Coordinates of C-alpha atoms and ligand atoms in Angstrom, one line a residue:
M1 CA -107.2 -84.5 -8.4
K2 CA -107.3 -86.7 -11.5
V3 CA -104.3 -88.3 -13.1
R4 CA -104.0 -88.8 -16.8
V5 CA -101.3 -91.4 -17.6
G6 CA -99.1 -92.1 -20.6
A7 CA -96.6 -95.0 -20.4
R8 CA -94.3 -97.0 -22.7
T9 CA -91.4 -99.4 -22.4
D10 CA -89.2 -100.3 -25.4
V11 CA -86.3 -102.7 -25.9
G12 CA -84.3 -100.0 -27.7
V13 CA -82.1 -100.5 -30.7
V14 CA -79.1 -102.4 -29.4
R15 CA -80.3 -104.9 -26.8
D16 CA -82.4 -108.0 -27.6
Q17 CA -84.2 -108.2 -24.3
N18 CA -86.2 -105.6 -22.4
E19 CA -85.3 -105.8 -18.7
D20 CA -87.2 -102.7 -17.8
G21 CA -90.7 -102.7 -16.5
Y22 CA -93.3 -100.3 -15.2
L23 CA -96.4 -100.3 -13.1
A24 CA -99.4 -98.0 -13.7
E25 CA -102.1 -99.0 -11.2
G26 CA -103.3 -95.7 -10.0
P27 CA -102.6 -94.2 -7.5
L28 CA -99.3 -96.1 -7.7
F29 CA -96.8 -95.7 -10.5
A30 CA -93.3 -97.2 -10.8
V31 CA -90.4 -97.9 -13.1
A32 CA -87.8 -100.7 -12.6
D33 CA -84.7 -101.3 -14.6
G34 CA -83.4 -104.8 -14.2
M35 CA -79.8 -106.1 -14.6
G36 CA -78.1 -109.5 -14.6
G37 CA -77.2 -112.2 -17.0
H38 CA -79.5 -114.7 -18.6
Q39 CA -83.1 -113.8 -17.8
G40 CA -82.0 -112.3 -14.5
G41 CA -82.7 -108.6 -15.2
E42 CA -86.1 -109.2 -16.6
V43 CA -87.0 -111.4 -13.6
A44 CA -85.7 -108.9 -11.1
S45 CA -87.7 -106.0 -12.4
Q46 CA -90.8 -108.0 -12.7
V47 CA -90.5 -109.5 -9.2
A48 CA -90.0 -106.0 -7.8
L49 CA -93.0 -104.5 -9.5
E50 CA -95.3 -107.5 -8.8
T51 CA -94.3 -107.5 -5.1
V52 CA -95.2 -103.8 -4.8
A53 CA -98.4 -104.1 -6.8
A54 CA -99.6 -107.1 -4.7
M55 CA -98.9 -105.2 -1.4
A56 CA -100.7 -102.1 -2.8
R57 CA -103.8 -104.2 -3.6
E58 CA -103.8 -105.7 -0.1
Q59 CA -103.0 -102.6 1.9
G60 CA -104.4 -99.8 -0.2
P61 CA -103.4 -96.2 0.7
T62 CA -101.9 -97.2 4.0
L63 CA -99.0 -99.0 2.2
D64 CA -95.6 -97.9 3.5
L65 CA -93.6 -97.5 0.3
D66 CA -90.3 -97.9 2.1
A67 CA -91.5 -101.2 3.5
A68 CA -92.8 -102.2 0.0
I69 CA -89.3 -101.6 -1.6
R70 CA -87.6 -103.6 1.2
A71 CA -90.1 -106.4 0.7
A72 CA -89.4 -106.3 -3.1
N73 CA -85.7 -106.5 -2.2
D74 CA -86.3 -109.6 -0.1
A75 CA -88.4 -111.2 -2.8
I76 CA -85.6 -110.8 -5.4
L77 CA -83.0 -112.2 -3.0
A78 CA -85.3 -115.2 -2.2
R79 CA -85.9 -115.8 -5.9
A80 CA -82.2 -115.6 -6.8
S81 CA -81.0 -117.9 -4.0
G82 CA -80.5 -121.4 -5.3
D83 CA -80.9 -120.5 -8.9
R84 CA -77.5 -120.1 -10.6
D85 CA -79.1 -118.4 -13.7
L86 CA -80.6 -115.7 -11.5
E87 CA -77.7 -115.3 -9.1
G88 CA -76.6 -111.7 -8.9
M89 CA -79.7 -110.2 -10.5
G90 CA -80.8 -106.8 -9.4
T91 CA -83.0 -103.9 -10.3
T92 CA -83.6 -100.2 -9.7
L93 CA -87.1 -99.2 -8.4
T94 CA -88.6 -95.7 -8.4
I95 CA -92.2 -95.4 -7.2
V96 CA -94.6 -92.5 -7.1
R97 CA -97.9 -92.5 -5.3
E98 CA -100.4 -89.6 -5.7
E99 CA -103.0 -88.8 -3.1
D100 CA -104.9 -85.7 -2.4
G101 CA -102.6 -83.2 -4.0
R102 CA -99.5 -84.9 -2.6
I103 CA -97.0 -87.3 -4.0
T104 CA -94.7 -89.7 -2.2
I105 CA -91.6 -90.9 -4.0
A106 CA -89.6 -94.0 -2.9
H107 CA -86.5 -94.7 -4.8
V108 CA -83.4 -96.9 -5.2
G109 CA -81.0 -96.9 -8.2
D110 CA -80.6 -94.6 -11.2
S111 CA -84.1 -94.6 -12.7
R112 CA -85.5 -91.1 -12.1
A113 CA -88.5 -89.1 -11.2
Y114 CA -88.9 -85.6 -12.6
L115 CA -91.4 -82.8 -12.1
L116 CA -92.4 -80.4 -14.9
R117 CA -93.9 -77.3 -13.3
D118 CA -94.5 -73.9 -15.0
G119 CA -92.2 -75.0 -17.9
D120 CA -89.3 -76.0 -15.7
L121 CA -88.0 -79.6 -15.4
R122 CA -86.6 -80.6 -12.1
Q123 CA -85.2 -84.0 -11.0
L124 CA -86.8 -85.2 -7.8
T125 CA -84.6 -88.2 -7.2
E126 CA -80.9 -88.6 -6.6
D127 CA -79.0 -91.2 -8.7
H128 CA -77.4 -93.9 -6.7
T129 CA -74.4 -94.2 -9.0
L130 CA -70.7 -94.1 -8.6
V131 CA -70.4 -91.0 -10.8
H132 CA -73.0 -89.2 -8.9
R133 CA -71.1 -89.9 -5.7
M134 CA -67.9 -88.7 -7.3
V135 CA -69.7 -85.5 -8.4
T136 CA -70.9 -84.8 -4.8
E137 CA -67.4 -85.5 -3.5
G138 CA -66.1 -83.0 -6.1
K139 CA -64.0 -85.6 -8.0
L140 CA -66.0 -85.2 -11.2
T141 CA -68.0 -82.4 -12.8
E142 CA -71.6 -82.9 -13.9
A143 CA -70.5 -82.6 -17.5
E144 CA -67.8 -85.3 -17.0
A145 CA -70.3 -87.6 -15.2
K146 CA -72.7 -87.5 -18.2
I147 CA -70.1 -89.0 -20.6
H148 CA -68.2 -91.1 -18.0
P149 CA -67.8 -94.7 -19.3
H150 CA -68.9 -96.1 -15.9
R151 CA -71.9 -93.8 -15.4
S152 CA -74.3 -96.8 -15.1
I153 CA -72.4 -98.4 -12.2
L154 CA -74.8 -98.4 -9.3
T155 CA -74.0 -97.9 -5.6
R156 CA -77.4 -99.1 -4.5
A157 CA -79.8 -101.5 -6.1
L158 CA -82.4 -104.1 -5.1
G159 CA -81.2 -107.7 -5.1
V160 CA -77.7 -107.0 -3.7
E161 CA -78.1 -107.5 0.0
P162 CA -80.7 -107.7 2.7
G163 CA -81.5 -104.4 4.5
I164 CA -81.6 -101.9 1.8
Q165 CA -81.6 -98.2 2.3
V166 CA -84.6 -96.5 0.5
D167 CA -84.9 -92.7 -0.3
V168 CA -88.4 -91.5 0.6
D169 CA -89.6 -88.0 -0.1
A170 CA -93.1 -86.4 -0.2
R171 CA -94.2 -83.1 -1.7
Q172 CA -97.2 -81.1 -2.6
V173 CA -98.4 -81.1 -6.2
S174 CA -100.9 -78.9 -8.0
V175 CA -103.1 -79.0 -11.1
G176 CA -101.0 -78.6 -14.2
D177 CA -98.0 -80.4 -12.8
R178 CA -96.5 -83.2 -14.9
I179 CA -94.5 -86.0 -13.3
M180 CA -92.2 -88.3 -15.3
L181 CA -90.7 -91.6 -14.2
C182 CA -88.0 -93.0 -16.5
S183 CA -85.2 -95.5 -16.8
D184 CA -81.6 -94.5 -17.7
G185 CA -82.3 -95.7 -21.3
L186 CA -84.0 -92.3 -21.7
T187 CA -81.7 -90.0 -19.7
G188 CA -78.6 -91.7 -21.1
M189 CA -79.6 -90.9 -24.6
V190 CA -81.6 -87.7 -24.5
G191 CA -80.4 -84.5 -22.8
E192 CA -82.5 -82.9 -20.1
Q193 CA -83.1 -79.8 -22.2
Q194 CA -84.6 -81.9 -25.0
I195 CA -86.7 -83.9 -22.6
E196 CA -88.0 -80.7 -21.2
E197 CA -88.9 -79.4 -24.7
I198 CA -90.8 -82.5 -25.6
L199 CA -92.7 -82.6 -22.2
K200 CA -93.6 -78.9 -22.7
S201 CA -94.7 -79.2 -26.3
E202 CA -96.8 -82.3 -26.2
P203 CA -99.9 -82.0 -24.0
D204 CA -101.1 -85.6 -24.4
P205 CA -99.2 -87.8 -21.8
Q206 CA -99.2 -91.0 -24.0
K207 CA -98.0 -89.1 -27.1
A208 CA -95.3 -87.4 -25.0
A209 CA -94.1 -90.8 -23.7
D210 CA -94.0 -92.1 -27.3
L211 CA -92.1 -89.1 -28.5
L212 CA -89.5 -89.5 -25.7
V213 CA -89.0 -93.2 -26.5
D214 CA -88.7 -92.4 -30.2
E215 CA -86.1 -89.7 -29.5
A216 CA -84.0 -92.1 -27.4
N217 CA -84.1 -94.7 -30.2
R218 CA -83.2 -92.1 -32.7
A219 CA -80.2 -91.1 -30.6
G220 CA -79.0 -94.7 -30.6
G221 CA -81.3 -96.6 -28.3
Q222 CA -78.4 -98.3 -26.5
D223 CA -80.4 -99.4 -23.5
N224 CA -84.0 -100.4 -22.8
I225 CA -86.2 -97.3 -22.4
T226 CA -89.2 -96.8 -20.1
V227 CA -91.2 -93.6 -19.6
V228 CA -94.3 -93.1 -17.4
I229 CA -96.0 -89.7 -17.4
L230 CA -98.6 -88.5 -15.0
D231 CA -100.6 -85.3 -15.7
L232 CA -102.3 -83.9 -12.7
D233 CA -105.7 -82.5 -13.7
K234 CA -108.7 -81.0 -12.1
G235 CA -111.5 -83.5 -11.4
D236 CA -112.6 -85.6 -8.5
A237 CA -112.2 -89.1 -9.9
P238 CA -111.4 -91.0 -6.8
A239 CA -108.7 -93.2 -8.4
A240 CA -106.3 -92.4 -11.1
S241 CA -106.9 -93.6 -14.6
T242 CA -104.8 -96.5 -15.7
T243 CA -103.3 -97.4 -18.9
E244 CA -102.9 -101.1 -19.6
A245 CA -99.3 -102.2 -19.7
G246 CA -99.1 -102.8 -23.4
P247 CA -96.9 -105.4 -24.9
T248 CA -93.2 -104.5 -25.3
E249 CA -92.7 -103.0 -28.6
R250 CA -89.6 -104.1 -30.4
V251 CA -87.6 -101.9 -32.7
T252 CA -86.2 -103.9 -35.5
V253 CA -82.9 -102.8 -36.8
A254 CA -83.2 -102.6 -40.6
A255 CA -81.1 -105.3 -42.2
P256 CA -78.6 -104.0 -44.6
P257 CA -80.1 -104.2 -48.1
A258 CA -79.0 -107.2 -50.0
L259 CA -76.9 -106.7 -53.1
E260 CA -79.4 -105.5 -55.7
T261 CA -80.2 -108.4 -58.0
E262 CA -80.2 -107.4 -61.6
R263 CA -83.3 -108.2 -63.6
V264 CA -82.4 -111.4 -65.5
D265 CA -82.3 -110.7 -69.2
L266 CA -83.9 -113.7 -70.7
R267 CA -82.2 -113.1 -74.0
A268 CA -78.7 -113.0 -72.5
G269 CA -76.6 -115.9 -73.3
D270 CA -74.9 -118.2 -70.8
R271 CA -71.7 -116.2 -71.0
G272 CA -73.5 -113.0 -69.8
R273 CA -75.0 -114.9 -66.9
W274 CA -71.6 -116.3 -65.8
V275 CA -70.0 -112.9 -65.9
R276 CA -72.8 -111.5 -63.7
W277 CA -72.4 -114.3 -61.2
A278 CA -68.6 -113.9 -61.2
V279 CA -69.1 -110.2 -60.4
R280 CA -71.6 -110.9 -57.6
I281 CA -69.3 -113.5 -56.0
G282 CA -66.3 -111.1 -56.3
V283 CA -68.2 -108.3 -54.7
G284 CA -69.4 -110.6 -51.9
V285 CA -65.9 -111.8 -51.1
A286 CA -64.6 -108.3 -51.2
L287 CA -67.3 -107.2 -48.7
V288 CA -66.5 -110.0 -46.4
I289 CA -62.8 -109.1 -46.4
V290 CA -63.5 -105.5 -45.7
A291 CA -65.9 -106.5 -42.9
I292 CA -63.2 -108.7 -41.3
F293 CA -60.6 -106.0 -41.4
A294 CA -63.0 -103.4 -40.1
A295 CA -64.0 -105.7 -37.2
R296 CA -60.4 -106.4 -36.3
A297 CA -59.5 -102.8 -36.3
Y298 CA -62.6 -102.0 -34.2
L299 CA -61.9 -104.8 -31.7
G300 CA -58.3 -103.7 -31.3
T301 CA -59.5 -100.4 -29.9
Q302 CA -61.9 -101.9 -27.3
W303 CA -61.0 -102.9 -23.7
F304 CA -62.7 -104.4 -20.8
V305 CA -61.9 -105.8 -17.3
G306 CA -63.1 -109.3 -16.7
I307 CA -62.1 -112.6 -15.1
Q308 CA -59.5 -115.2 -16.3
E309 CA -59.0 -118.3 -14.2
D310 CA -60.6 -116.8 -11.1
R311 CA -58.4 -113.7 -11.3
V312 CA -59.2 -110.2 -12.4
A313 CA -57.7 -109.6 -15.9
I314 CA -57.6 -107.0 -18.7
F315 CA -58.9 -107.9 -22.1
N316 CA -58.6 -106.4 -25.5
G317 CA -61.9 -106.6 -27.6
I318 CA -65.5 -107.0 -26.5
P319 CA -66.8 -109.5 -24.0
T320 CA -68.8 -111.5 -26.6
T321 CA -68.5 -114.7 -28.6
F322 CA -69.7 -114.6 -32.2
L323 CA -70.3 -117.8 -34.2
G324 CA -68.0 -119.7 -31.8
F325 CA -65.2 -117.1 -32.0
D326 CA -64.1 -115.0 -29.0
L327 CA -64.2 -111.4 -29.9
F328 CA -61.5 -110.7 -27.3
S329 CA -58.0 -111.7 -26.2
L330 CA -56.3 -111.6 -22.8
A331 CA -54.1 -108.6 -22.5
E332 CA -52.9 -108.7 -18.9
T333 CA -53.5 -110.8 -15.8
T334 CA -53.5 -109.7 -12.2
D335 CA -53.3 -111.6 -8.9
I336 CA -56.6 -110.2 -7.6
P337 CA -59.0 -113.0 -6.7
A338 CA -62.2 -112.6 -8.7
D339 CA -64.4 -113.5 -5.7
E340 CA -62.8 -110.9 -3.5
A341 CA -63.3 -108.3 -6.2
R342 CA -66.9 -109.2 -6.8
G343 CA -67.5 -109.0 -3.0
A344 CA -66.0 -105.5 -2.8
G345 CA -69.0 -103.6 -4.0
V346 CA -72.1 -103.6 -6.2
Q347 CA -70.1 -102.0 -8.9
W348 CA -67.9 -105.0 -9.4
R349 CA -70.6 -107.6 -9.6
G350 CA -70.6 -107.4 -13.4
L351 CA -67.0 -108.5 -13.6
G352 CA -68.0 -111.9 -14.9
E353 CA -69.7 -110.3 -17.8
G354 CA -66.9 -107.8 -18.4
I355 CA -66.8 -104.1 -17.4
T356 CA -66.2 -102.0 -20.4
A357 CA -63.3 -99.5 -20.4
S358 CA -62.8 -96.6 -22.8
S359 CA -59.1 -97.3 -23.3
E360 CA -56.3 -99.6 -22.0
E361 CA -55.4 -96.9 -19.5
D362 CA -58.9 -96.7 -18.3
A363 CA -58.9 -100.5 -17.9
R364 CA -55.8 -100.2 -15.7
A365 CA -57.6 -97.4 -13.7
I366 CA -60.5 -99.8 -13.1
V367 CA -58.1 -102.5 -11.8
R368 CA -56.5 -99.9 -9.5
Q369 CA -60.0 -98.9 -8.2
I370 CA -60.7 -102.6 -7.5
E371 CA -57.4 -102.9 -5.6
E372 CA -58.4 -99.9 -3.5
D373 CA -61.9 -101.3 -2.8
I374 CA -60.6 -104.6 -1.6
G375 CA -58.2 -102.7 0.7
R376 CA -55.0 -103.2 -1.1
S377 CA -52.9 -100.2 -1.7
P378 CA -52.0 -100.2 -5.4
Ligands
MG1 MG1 -81.1 -99.2 -18.1

């Protein structure tokens, strides 16, 4: 069987770093979605992919994918230890290997593998997320999970602790099957129905990958987006074709158009020029005032749970500093020690960076969940 490959990774519209990565070295294909402050996320996904690629080159088709992911996990932990900037970095990793009409999938996290067969799209991996666990426990419906504010909180990821549990699955594939690997930057922005439509209507794997990334960006591009598509074709090429991992394409957000400058009328006297300048300055000041009020109104409706003096706390605003100003204020403190909370589960590791809540009530619900997770009854 021959594999035709299309692949693309993109920073998206909102983020300024691409922490996703992919591997397309037939017969091995993988997607990794890194997380962690500073350069951490980028380093974690790269270390994971490089570890697996190096092992594959050494061991060839005998490579045990479960062992490869566990080795990648160890490599990330080793790299993070002793480097404060990389501490707490992690990544998802979803690998597919194709051999003789069979694929093996090894997976940790919320990146996904899909199979498009006879026009039907099916997810082959299970998300290791808090919301997915709540769905299986009957606490949430699928529809609620899709829009849940904490849908990206992972229950399993590489880089968290030694001895990771890996999902491994194998299945037969046939000519005409299309496999897609992707990060949550695609599935978080584009519905499965629409993904299926695009995969069905575009036969070229590279063009299909490009269309999917474009669609995620059109929908808002709130996260990094990575798509790898494998088309299983007739043919007896021994190894799968490979596409070069191209440079990360950046999508530039169009800057707001500057105030249109009037064409200077050379004949206009000084008085006309002064009036025009006065009008421009007046408009500029008015725009700044409107922007400040809009920003204050917006920040007033935003909430997150973070850390204040080593204690878990609720904040109003967004966990960011802009031009030296904090875009948040402390709303409420608790007596929960931050270290204890961070140690209570993967989902609380991001407390230092702030965990976004959809409302003040939601922020309190997060605090209650933390209390529960550290074994305190609220
Ligand atoms: Mg992501």
